[in-house]
């Protein structure tokens, strides 16, 4: 699933090509792709794209008097050139007046486009962005949950944009067992995790995201951060720090990868 670094990479590719363009039509080929929060879909016609931003794992187009968000979920991709794509997997197209077209491709049909009134808060329940160490530290200091820290990191209401890959990588870097109840983290563990999360995410943005399965940018380019992963999907391979085989367990219904020696359950 595209997480914060992949969506950030996508947005950086979209921004120069879409900003200032007028939308001529939003074509929905799979009806459930569109979730409407108020504005009639026809209102999108002739709207100019004023901004292209990311919020959590959402692509956000700021239009003149509405907002359009895209969530790619498991396997969605947005592409400028849809030649070579399976036509049965095309869920929506945003047509622009200069005959540019952004196509939403998704084999699994989970990707969603949402329309929001411009003046109202959108994505109101999402937690803060995790790219600043101070912000992450404040959030972690306030967490009183008994849930495993891995589950808390995946909760978009607590921090926005972290998914399975970067939760595992951040916990590895911070040397924290993924099943540690969040409220039991020591102050030193919280400090290490608050430093690790932005560091991993920034490195992954520099690496243009992680491509293990479906992820490609809008120009079909894969990321390269998969070559820097230390824990995620390295089950049985030696820990890059201590050589112990990386273990896989299930936490919050998600496959979770960690080093049993570097990330011991007892607080260090
Ligand atoms: Zn290790």
PDB file of C-alpha atoms and ligand atoms in Angstrom:
ATOM      1  CA  UNK A   1       0.000   0.000   0.000  1.00  0.00           C
ATOM      2  CA  UNK A   2       1.358   3.444  -0.824  1.00  0.00           C
ATOM      3  CA  UNK A   3       2.292   5.179   2.434  1.00  0.00           C
ATOM      4  CA  UNK A   4       3.444   8.726   3.163  1.00  0.00           C
ATOM      5  CA  UNK A   5       6.736   8.587   1.161  1.00  0.00           C
ATOM      6  CA  UNK A   6       5.085   7.054  -1.911  1.00  0.00           C
ATOM      7  CA  UNK A   7       2.170   9.503  -1.864  1.00  0.00           C
ATOM      8  CA  UNK A   8       4.606  12.406  -1.334  1.00  0.00           C
ATOM      9  CA  UNK A   9       6.571  11.216  -4.379  1.00  0.00           C
ATOM     10  CA  UNK A  10       3.378  10.982  -6.444  1.00  0.00           C
ATOM     11  CA  UNK A  11       2.274  14.488  -5.385  1.00  0.00           C
ATOM     12  CA  UNK A  12       5.677  15.933  -6.325  1.00  0.00           C
ATOM     13  CA  UNK A  13       5.263  14.439  -9.806  1.00  0.00           C
ATOM     14  CA  UNK A  14       1.666  15.657 -10.177  1.00  0.00           C
ATOM     15  CA  UNK A  15       2.175  19.211  -8.904  1.00  0.00           C
ATOM     16  CA  UNK A  16       4.090  20.743 -11.840  1.00  0.00           C
ATOM     17  CA  UNK A  17       1.843  19.090 -14.416  1.00  0.00           C
ATOM     18  CA  UNK A  18      -1.550  19.787 -12.848  1.00  0.00           C
ATOM     19  CA  UNK A  19      -1.254  23.123 -11.042  1.00  0.00           C
ATOM     20  CA  UNK A  20      -3.149  25.831 -12.931  1.00  0.00           C
ATOM     21  CA  UNK A  21      -4.876  23.319 -15.250  1.00  0.00           C
ATOM     22  CA  UNK A  22      -8.630  23.331 -15.649  1.00  0.00           C
ATOM     23  CA  UNK A  23     -10.557  20.072 -15.245  1.00  0.00           C
ATOM     24  CA  UNK A  24     -12.886  19.387 -18.155  1.00  0.00           C
ATOM     25  CA  UNK A  25     -14.471  16.204 -16.788  1.00  0.00           C
ATOM     26  CA  UNK A  26     -14.318  13.600 -14.029  1.00  0.00           C
ATOM     27  CA  UNK A  27     -15.101  10.234 -15.580  1.00  0.00           C
ATOM     28  CA  UNK A  28     -15.994   7.468 -13.106  1.00  0.00           C
ATOM     29  CA  UNK A  29     -15.850   3.952 -14.575  1.00  0.00           C
ATOM     30  CA  UNK A  30     -16.342   1.985 -11.329  1.00  0.00           C
ATOM     31  CA  UNK A  31     -19.195   3.742  -9.477  1.00  0.00           C
ATOM     32  CA  UNK A  32     -18.013   3.041  -5.938  1.00  0.00           C
ATOM     33  CA  UNK A  33     -14.754   4.848  -6.674  1.00  0.00           C
ATOM     34  CA  UNK A  34     -16.493   8.182  -5.984  1.00  0.00           C
ATOM     35  CA  UNK A  35     -17.494   9.051  -2.403  1.00  0.00           C
ATOM     36  CA  UNK A  36     -19.173  12.397  -2.261  1.00  0.00           C
ATOM     37  CA  UNK A  37     -19.099  14.651   0.801  1.00  0.00           C
ATOM     38  CA  UNK A  38     -21.440  17.321  -0.554  1.00  0.00           C
ATOM     39  CA  UNK A  39     -20.489  18.873  -3.875  1.00  0.00           C
ATOM     40  CA  UNK A  40     -22.308  17.495  -6.933  1.00  0.00           C
ATOM     41  CA  UNK A  41     -19.743  15.770  -9.177  1.00  0.00           C
ATOM     42  CA  UNK A  42     -20.746  17.992 -12.116  1.00  0.00           C
ATOM     43  CA  UNK A  43     -19.408  21.001 -10.211  1.00  0.00           C
ATOM     44  CA  UNK A  44     -15.894  19.826 -10.892  1.00  0.00           C
ATOM     45  CA  UNK A  45     -16.172  20.858 -14.530  1.00  0.00           C
ATOM     46  CA  UNK A  46     -14.098  23.877 -15.478  1.00  0.00           C
ATOM     47  CA  UNK A  47     -12.538  24.062 -11.995  1.00  0.00           C
ATOM     48  CA  UNK A  48      -8.897  25.132 -11.948  1.00  0.00           C
ATOM     49  CA  UNK A  49      -6.362  23.158  -9.890  1.00  0.00           C
ATOM     50  CA  UNK A  50      -4.944  25.669  -7.402  1.00  0.00           C
ATOM     51  CA  UNK A  51      -2.847  23.264  -5.353  1.00  0.00           C
ATOM     52  CA  UNK A  52      -1.613  19.665  -5.273  1.00  0.00           C
ATOM     53  CA  UNK A  53      -0.764  18.539  -1.744  1.00  0.00           C
ATOM     54  CA  UNK A  54      -0.444  15.422   0.373  1.00  0.00           C
ATOM     55  CA  UNK A  55      -2.211  14.828   3.700  1.00  0.00           C
ATOM     56  CA  UNK A  56      -1.362  11.482   5.319  1.00  0.00           C
ATOM     57  CA  UNK A  57      -1.816   8.947   2.520  1.00  0.00           C
ATOM     58  CA  UNK A  58      -4.224  11.186   0.577  1.00  0.00           C
ATOM     59  CA  UNK A  59      -3.490  13.052  -2.650  1.00  0.00           C
ATOM     60  CA  UNK A  60      -5.345  16.397  -2.306  1.00  0.00           C
ATOM     61  CA  UNK A  61      -6.227  18.629  -5.240  1.00  0.00           C
ATOM     62  CA  UNK A  62      -7.359  22.093  -4.104  1.00  0.00           C
ATOM     63  CA  UNK A  63      -9.811  23.361  -6.737  1.00  0.00           C
ATOM     64  CA  UNK A  64     -11.416  26.810  -6.915  1.00  0.00           C
ATOM     65  CA  UNK A  65     -14.378  25.991  -4.663  1.00  0.00           C
ATOM     66  CA  UNK A  66     -14.004  22.325  -3.782  1.00  0.00           C
ATOM     67  CA  UNK A  67     -11.390  19.758  -2.929  1.00  0.00           C
ATOM     68  CA  UNK A  68     -10.758  16.407  -4.530  1.00  0.00           C
ATOM     69  CA  UNK A  69      -8.888  13.723  -2.616  1.00  0.00           C
ATOM     70  CA  UNK A  70      -7.592  10.388  -3.882  1.00  0.00           C
ATOM     71  CA  UNK A  71      -6.728   7.468  -1.605  1.00  0.00           C
ATOM     72  CA  UNK A  72      -4.947   4.642  -3.411  1.00  0.00           C
ATOM     73  CA  UNK A  73      -5.596   2.035  -0.683  1.00  0.00           C
ATOM     74  CA  UNK A  74      -4.001  -1.350  -1.451  1.00  0.00           C
ATOM     75  CA  UNK A  75      -3.016  -1.327  -5.091  1.00  0.00           C
ATOM     76  CA  UNK A  76      -4.265   1.905  -6.703  1.00  0.00           C
ATOM     77  CA  UNK A  77      -2.016   3.956  -8.991  1.00  0.00           C
ATOM     78  CA  UNK A  78      -2.467   7.245 -10.809  1.00  0.00           C
ATOM     79  CA  UNK A  79      -0.771   7.463 -14.212  1.00  0.00           C
ATOM     80  CA  UNK A  80      -0.472  10.070 -16.931  1.00  0.00           C
ATOM     81  CA  UNK A  81      -0.121   7.545 -19.721  1.00  0.00           C
ATOM     82  CA  UNK A  82      -2.489   4.586 -19.448  1.00  0.00           C
ATOM     83  CA  UNK A  83      -1.289   2.775 -22.549  1.00  0.00           C
ATOM     84  CA  UNK A  84      -0.287  -0.711 -21.484  1.00  0.00           C
ATOM     85  CA  UNK A  85      -2.704  -0.759 -18.534  1.00  0.00           C
ATOM     86  CA  UNK A  86      -5.420  -3.411 -18.355  1.00  0.00           C
ATOM     87  CA  UNK A  87      -8.576  -1.525 -19.461  1.00  0.00           C
ATOM     88  CA  UNK A  88     -10.638  -3.546 -16.956  1.00  0.00           C
ATOM     89  CA  UNK A  89      -8.616  -2.038 -14.108  1.00  0.00           C
ATOM     90  CA  UNK A  90      -9.256   1.615 -15.010  1.00  0.00           C
ATOM     91  CA  UNK A  91     -11.609   3.059 -12.340  1.00  0.00           C
ATOM     92  CA  UNK A  92     -11.655   6.783 -13.111  1.00  0.00           C
ATOM     93  CA  UNK A  93     -10.149   9.461 -15.322  1.00  0.00           C
ATOM     94  CA  UNK A  94      -9.680  13.158 -14.620  1.00  0.00           C
ATOM     95  CA  UNK A  95      -9.615  14.969 -17.948  1.00  0.00           C
ATOM     96  CA  UNK A  96      -7.948  18.375 -18.261  1.00  0.00           C
ATOM     97  CA  UNK A  97      -8.616  21.099 -20.807  1.00  0.00           C
ATOM     98  CA  UNK A  98      -5.140  20.761 -22.327  1.00  0.00           C
ATOM     99  CA  UNK A  99      -6.081  17.123 -23.117  1.00  0.00           C
ATOM    100  CA  UNK A 100      -3.880  15.895 -20.250  1.00  0.00           C
ATOM    101  CA  UNK A 101      -5.556  12.994 -18.458  1.00  0.00           C
ATOM    102  CA  UNK A 102      -4.854  11.456 -15.057  1.00  0.00           C
ATOM    103  CA  UNK A 103      -6.027   7.840 -14.887  1.00  0.00           C
ATOM    104  CA  UNK A 104      -6.765   5.919 -11.686  1.00  0.00           C
ATOM    105  CA  UNK A 105      -5.836   2.265 -12.168  1.00  0.00           C
ATOM    106  CA  UNK A 106      -6.683  -0.289  -9.478  1.00  0.00           C
ATOM    107  CA  UNK A 107      -6.919  -4.047  -9.914  1.00  0.00           C
ATOM    108  CA  UNK A 108      -8.586  -4.441  -6.506  1.00  0.00           C
ATOM    109  CA  UNK A 109     -11.223  -1.655  -6.674  1.00  0.00           C
ATOM    110  CA  UNK A 110     -10.446  -0.196  -3.218  1.00  0.00           C
ATOM    111  CA  UNK A 111      -9.068   3.185  -4.342  1.00  0.00           C
ATOM    112  CA  UNK A 112     -11.401   6.111  -3.655  1.00  0.00           C
ATOM    113  CA  UNK A 113     -11.924   9.632  -4.965  1.00  0.00           C
ATOM    114  CA  UNK A 114     -13.756  12.006  -2.624  1.00  0.00           C
ATOM    115  CA  UNK A 115     -15.150  15.494  -3.195  1.00  0.00           C
ATOM    116  CA  UNK A 116     -15.299  17.985  -0.316  1.00  0.00           C
ATOM    117  CA  UNK A 117     -16.661  21.530   0.015  1.00  0.00           C
ATOM    118  CA  UNK A 118     -13.658  23.857  -0.073  1.00  0.00           C
ATOM    119  CA  UNK A 119     -14.570  25.867   3.005  1.00  0.00           C
ATOM    120  CA  UNK A 120     -15.273  22.952   5.325  1.00  0.00           C
ATOM    121  CA  UNK A 121     -12.603  20.937   7.106  1.00  0.00           C
ATOM    122  CA  UNK A 122     -11.711  17.824   5.171  1.00  0.00           C
ATOM    123  CA  UNK A 123     -10.239  14.624   6.604  1.00  0.00           C
ATOM    124  CA  UNK A 124     -11.152  16.110  10.016  1.00  0.00           C
ATOM    125  CA  UNK A 125     -10.212  13.141  12.195  1.00  0.00           C
ATOM    126  CA  UNK A 126      -6.715  12.590  10.861  1.00  0.00           C
ATOM    127  CA  UNK A 127      -3.750  12.899  13.206  1.00  0.00           C
ATOM    128  CA  UNK A 128      -0.779  15.228  12.643  1.00  0.00           C
ATOM    129  CA  UNK A 129       1.890  14.706  10.005  1.00  0.00           C
ATOM    130  CA  UNK A 130       4.837  12.706  11.400  1.00  0.00           C
ATOM    131  CA  UNK A 131       7.707  14.502   9.650  1.00  0.00           C
ATOM    132  CA  UNK A 132       8.793  16.623  12.629  1.00  0.00           C
ATOM    133  CA  UNK A 133      10.470  14.990  15.596  1.00  0.00           C
ATOM    134  CA  UNK A 134       8.886  17.424  18.094  1.00  0.00           C
ATOM    135  CA  UNK A 135       5.377  16.694  16.777  1.00  0.00           C
ATOM    136  CA  UNK A 136       5.880  12.929  16.965  1.00  0.00           C
ATOM    137  CA  UNK A 137       7.319  13.232  20.482  1.00  0.00           C
ATOM    138  CA  UNK A 138       4.274  15.203  21.667  1.00  0.00           C
ATOM    139  CA  UNK A 139       1.925  12.602  20.174  1.00  0.00           C
ATOM    140  CA  UNK A 140       3.832   9.656  21.707  1.00  0.00           C
ATOM    141  CA  UNK A 141       3.991  11.387  25.102  1.00  0.00           C
ATOM    142  CA  UNK A 142       0.182  11.747  25.061  1.00  0.00           C
ATOM    143  CA  UNK A 143      -0.607   8.144  24.093  1.00  0.00           C
ATOM    144  CA  UNK A 144      -2.230   6.237  26.972  1.00  0.00           C
ATOM    145  CA  UNK A 145      -3.306   3.230  24.893  1.00  0.00           C
ATOM    146  CA  UNK A 146      -2.648  -0.342  26.006  1.00  0.00           C
ATOM    147  CA  UNK A 147      -2.533  -1.334  22.334  1.00  0.00           C
ATOM    148  CA  UNK A 148       0.797  -2.512  20.882  1.00  0.00           C
ATOM    149  CA  UNK A 149       2.916   0.395  19.641  1.00  0.00           C
ATOM    150  CA  UNK A 150       2.799  -1.104  16.133  1.00  0.00           C
ATOM    151  CA  UNK A 151      -1.015  -0.808  16.109  1.00  0.00           C
ATOM    152  CA  UNK A 152      -0.826   2.764  17.405  1.00  0.00           C
ATOM    153  CA  UNK A 153       1.601   3.770  14.637  1.00  0.00           C
ATOM    154  CA  UNK A 154      -0.813   2.382  12.021  1.00  0.00           C
ATOM    155  CA  UNK A 155      -3.742   4.372  13.471  1.00  0.00           C
ATOM    156  CA  UNK A 156      -4.259   7.322  11.103  1.00  0.00           C
ATOM    157  CA  UNK A 157      -6.145   9.228  13.819  1.00  0.00           C
ATOM    158  CA  UNK A 158      -2.965   9.319  15.920  1.00  0.00           C
ATOM    159  CA  UNK A 159      -0.315   9.974  13.243  1.00  0.00           C
ATOM    160  CA  UNK A 160      -1.083  10.383   9.528  1.00  0.00           C
ATOM    161  CA  UNK A 161       0.641   8.492   6.747  1.00  0.00           C
ATOM    162  CA  UNK A 162       2.467   5.592   8.446  1.00  0.00           C
ATOM    163  CA  UNK A 163       1.647   2.090   7.182  1.00  0.00           C
ATOM    164  CA  UNK A 164       3.102  -1.363   7.622  1.00  0.00           C
ATOM    165  CA  UNK A 165       6.470  -0.785   5.948  1.00  0.00           C
ATOM    166  CA  UNK A 166       7.477   2.379   7.799  1.00  0.00           C
ATOM    167  CA  UNK A 167       6.040   1.264  11.145  1.00  0.00           C
ATOM    168  CA  UNK A 168       8.278  -1.828  11.049  1.00  0.00           C
ATOM    169  CA  UNK A 169      11.310   0.166   9.875  1.00  0.00           C
ATOM    170  CA  UNK A 170      10.829   2.888  12.513  1.00  0.00           C
ATOM    171  CA  UNK A 171      10.460   0.366  15.345  1.00  0.00           C
ATOM    172  CA  UNK A 172      13.600  -1.430  14.130  1.00  0.00           C
ATOM    173  CA  UNK A 173      15.607   1.795  14.085  1.00  0.00           C
ATOM    174  CA  UNK A 174      14.282   2.720  17.550  1.00  0.00           C
ATOM    175  CA  UNK A 175      14.991  -0.841  18.863  1.00  0.00           C
ATOM    176  CA  UNK A 176      11.439  -1.298  20.184  1.00  0.00           C
ATOM    177  CA  UNK A 177       9.507  -4.575  20.167  1.00  0.00           C
ATOM    178  CA  UNK A 178       6.362  -4.039  18.054  1.00  0.00           C
ATOM    179  CA  UNK A 179       4.104  -5.622  20.707  1.00  0.00           C
ATOM    180  CA  UNK A 180       5.156  -3.255  23.486  1.00  0.00           C
ATOM    181  CA  UNK A 181       1.989  -1.650  24.898  1.00  0.00           C
ATOM    182  CA  UNK A 182       2.185   1.988  23.801  1.00  0.00           C
ATOM    183  CA  UNK A 183       1.708   3.358  27.309  1.00  0.00           C
ATOM    184  CA  UNK A 184       4.625   1.265  28.604  1.00  0.00           C
ATOM    185  CA  UNK A 185       7.245   2.877  26.352  1.00  0.00           C
ATOM    186  CA  UNK A 186      10.016   4.383  28.440  1.00  0.00           C
ATOM    187  CA  UNK A 187      10.928   8.065  27.921  1.00  0.00           C
ATOM    188  CA  UNK A 188      14.101   6.958  26.129  1.00  0.00           C
ATOM    189  CA  UNK A 189      12.144   4.651  23.826  1.00  0.00           C
ATOM    190  CA  UNK A 190       9.693   7.446  23.023  1.00  0.00           C
ATOM    191  CA  UNK A 191      12.570   9.783  22.213  1.00  0.00           C
ATOM    192  CA  UNK A 192      14.217   7.197  19.984  1.00  0.00           C
ATOM    193  CA  UNK A 193      10.954   6.490  18.153  1.00  0.00           C
ATOM    194  CA  UNK A 194      10.209  10.216  17.745  1.00  0.00           C
ATOM    195  CA  UNK A 195      13.606  10.581  16.065  1.00  0.00           C
ATOM    196  CA  UNK A 196      13.317   7.361  14.028  1.00  0.00           C
ATOM    197  CA  UNK A 197       9.948   8.006  12.367  1.00  0.00           C
ATOM    198  CA  UNK A 198      10.813  11.297  10.597  1.00  0.00           C
ATOM    199  CA  UNK A 199      14.277   9.966   9.740  1.00  0.00           C
ATOM    200  CA  UNK A 200      12.903   6.845   8.050  1.00  0.00           C
ATOM    201  CA  UNK A 201      10.145   8.741   6.258  1.00  0.00           C
ATOM    202  CA  UNK A 202      12.535  11.430   4.958  1.00  0.00           C
ATOM    203  CA  UNK A 203      14.983   8.773   3.769  1.00  0.00           C
ATOM    204  CA  UNK A 204      12.155   6.966   1.982  1.00  0.00           C
ATOM    205  CA  UNK A 205      11.024  10.223   0.326  1.00  0.00           C
ATOM    206  CA  UNK A 206      14.618  10.714  -0.853  1.00  0.00           C
ATOM    207  CA  UNK A 207      14.491   7.128  -2.132  1.00  0.00           C
ATOM    208  CA  UNK A 208      11.260   7.887  -4.051  1.00  0.00           C
ATOM    209  CA  UNK A 209       9.332   5.327  -1.998  1.00  0.00           C
ATOM    210  CA  UNK A 210       9.385   1.548  -1.743  1.00  0.00           C
ATOM    211  CA  UNK A 211       8.397  -0.680  -4.670  1.00  0.00           C
ATOM    212  CA  UNK A 212       7.844  -4.284  -3.624  1.00  0.00           C
ATOM    213  CA  UNK A 213       4.677  -5.022  -5.600  1.00  0.00           C
ATOM    214  CA  UNK A 214       2.421  -2.471  -7.244  1.00  0.00           C
ATOM    215  CA  UNK A 215       3.789   0.931  -6.367  1.00  0.00           C
ATOM    216  CA  UNK A 216       4.868   3.144  -9.294  1.00  0.00           C
ATOM    217  CA  UNK A 217       4.878   6.936  -9.612  1.00  0.00           C
ATOM    218  CA  UNK A 218       2.588   8.640 -12.203  1.00  0.00           C
ATOM    219  CA  UNK A 219       5.318   8.167 -14.827  1.00  0.00           C
ATOM    220  CA  UNK A 220       5.533   4.413 -14.068  1.00  0.00           C
ATOM    221  CA  UNK A 221       8.849   4.797 -12.220  1.00  0.00           C
ATOM    222  CA  UNK A 222       9.435   2.477  -9.229  1.00  0.00           C
ATOM    223  CA  UNK A 223      10.938   3.669  -5.937  1.00  0.00           C
ATOM    224  CA  UNK A 224      14.333   2.445  -4.711  1.00  0.00           C
ATOM    225  CA  UNK A 225      13.943   2.527  -0.920  1.00  0.00           C
ATOM    226  CA  UNK A 226      13.256  -1.244  -0.887  1.00  0.00           C
ATOM    227  CA  UNK A 227      17.053  -1.673  -1.093  1.00  0.00           C
ATOM    228  CA  UNK A 228      17.418   0.099   2.274  1.00  0.00           C
ATOM    229  CA  UNK A 229      14.794  -1.845   4.250  1.00  0.00           C
ATOM    230  CA  UNK A 230      16.189  -3.365   7.453  1.00  0.00           C
ATOM    231  CA  UNK A 231      13.186  -5.310   8.780  1.00  0.00           C
ATOM    232  CA  UNK A 232      10.121  -5.200   6.514  1.00  0.00           C
ATOM    233  CA  UNK A 233       9.723  -8.433   4.525  1.00  0.00           C
ATOM    234  CA  UNK A 234      13.215  -9.629   5.519  1.00  0.00           C
ATOM    235  CA  UNK A 235      11.901 -12.659   7.463  1.00  0.00           C
ATOM    236  CA  UNK A 236      14.739 -15.134   8.118  1.00  0.00           C
ATOM    237  CA  UNK A 237      17.429 -12.861   6.725  1.00  0.00           C
ATOM    238  CA  UNK A 238      20.196 -11.710   9.101  1.00  0.00           C
ATOM    239  CA  UNK A 239      19.620  -8.490  11.045  1.00  0.00           C
ATOM    240  CA  UNK A 240      21.920  -5.865   9.536  1.00  0.00           C
ATOM    241  CA  UNK A 241      23.010  -4.864  13.056  1.00  0.00           C
ATOM    242  CA  UNK A 242      23.484  -8.165  14.945  1.00  0.00           C
ATOM    243  CA  UNK A 243      23.012 -11.010  12.449  1.00  0.00           C
ATOM    244  CA  UNK A 244      20.022 -12.595  14.238  1.00  0.00           C
ATOM    245  CA  UNK A 245      17.391 -13.770  11.727  1.00  0.00           C
ATOM    246  CA  UNK A 246      14.548 -11.257  11.338  1.00  0.00           C
ATOM    247  CA  UNK A 247      11.310 -12.706  12.768  1.00  0.00           C
ATOM    248  CA  UNK A 248       7.737 -12.291  11.560  1.00  0.00           C
ATOM    249  CA  UNK A 249       4.721 -12.134  13.871  1.00  0.00           C
ATOM    250  CA  UNK A 250       1.196 -10.792  13.420  1.00  0.00           C
ATOM    251  CA  UNK A 251       0.300  -7.583  15.272  1.00  0.00           C
ATOM    252  CA  UNK A 252      -3.007  -5.782  14.633  1.00  0.00           C
ATOM    253  CA  UNK A 253      -3.724  -8.312  11.869  1.00  0.00           C
ATOM    254  CA  UNK A 254      -0.634  -7.165  10.005  1.00  0.00           C
ATOM    255  CA  UNK A 255       2.537  -9.083   9.226  1.00  0.00           C
ATOM    256  CA  UNK A 256       5.196  -7.518  11.446  1.00  0.00           C
ATOM    257  CA  UNK A 257       8.953  -7.899  11.018  1.00  0.00           C
ATOM    258  CA  UNK A 258      11.519  -7.296  13.742  1.00  0.00           C
ATOM    259  CA  UNK A 259      14.866  -8.415  15.170  1.00  0.00           C
ATOM    260  CA  UNK A 260      14.252 -10.534  18.290  1.00  0.00           C
ATOM    261  CA  UNK A 261      17.628  -9.490  19.683  1.00  0.00           C
ATOM    262  CA  UNK A 262      17.773  -5.751  18.900  1.00  0.00           C
ATOM    263  CA  UNK A 263      14.076  -5.265  19.689  1.00  0.00           C
ATOM    264  CA  UNK A 264      13.600  -7.193  22.924  1.00  0.00           C
ATOM    265  CA  UNK A 265      10.250  -7.034  24.661  1.00  0.00           C
ATOM    266  CA  UNK A 266      11.616  -5.755  27.948  1.00  0.00           C
ATOM    267  CA  UNK A 267      12.389  -2.064  28.059  1.00  0.00           C
ATOM    268  CA  UNK A 268      16.082  -1.237  27.802  1.00  0.00           C
TER     269      UNK A 268
HETATM  270 ZN1  LIG B   1      19.444  -7.340  15.451  1.00  0.00          ZN
END
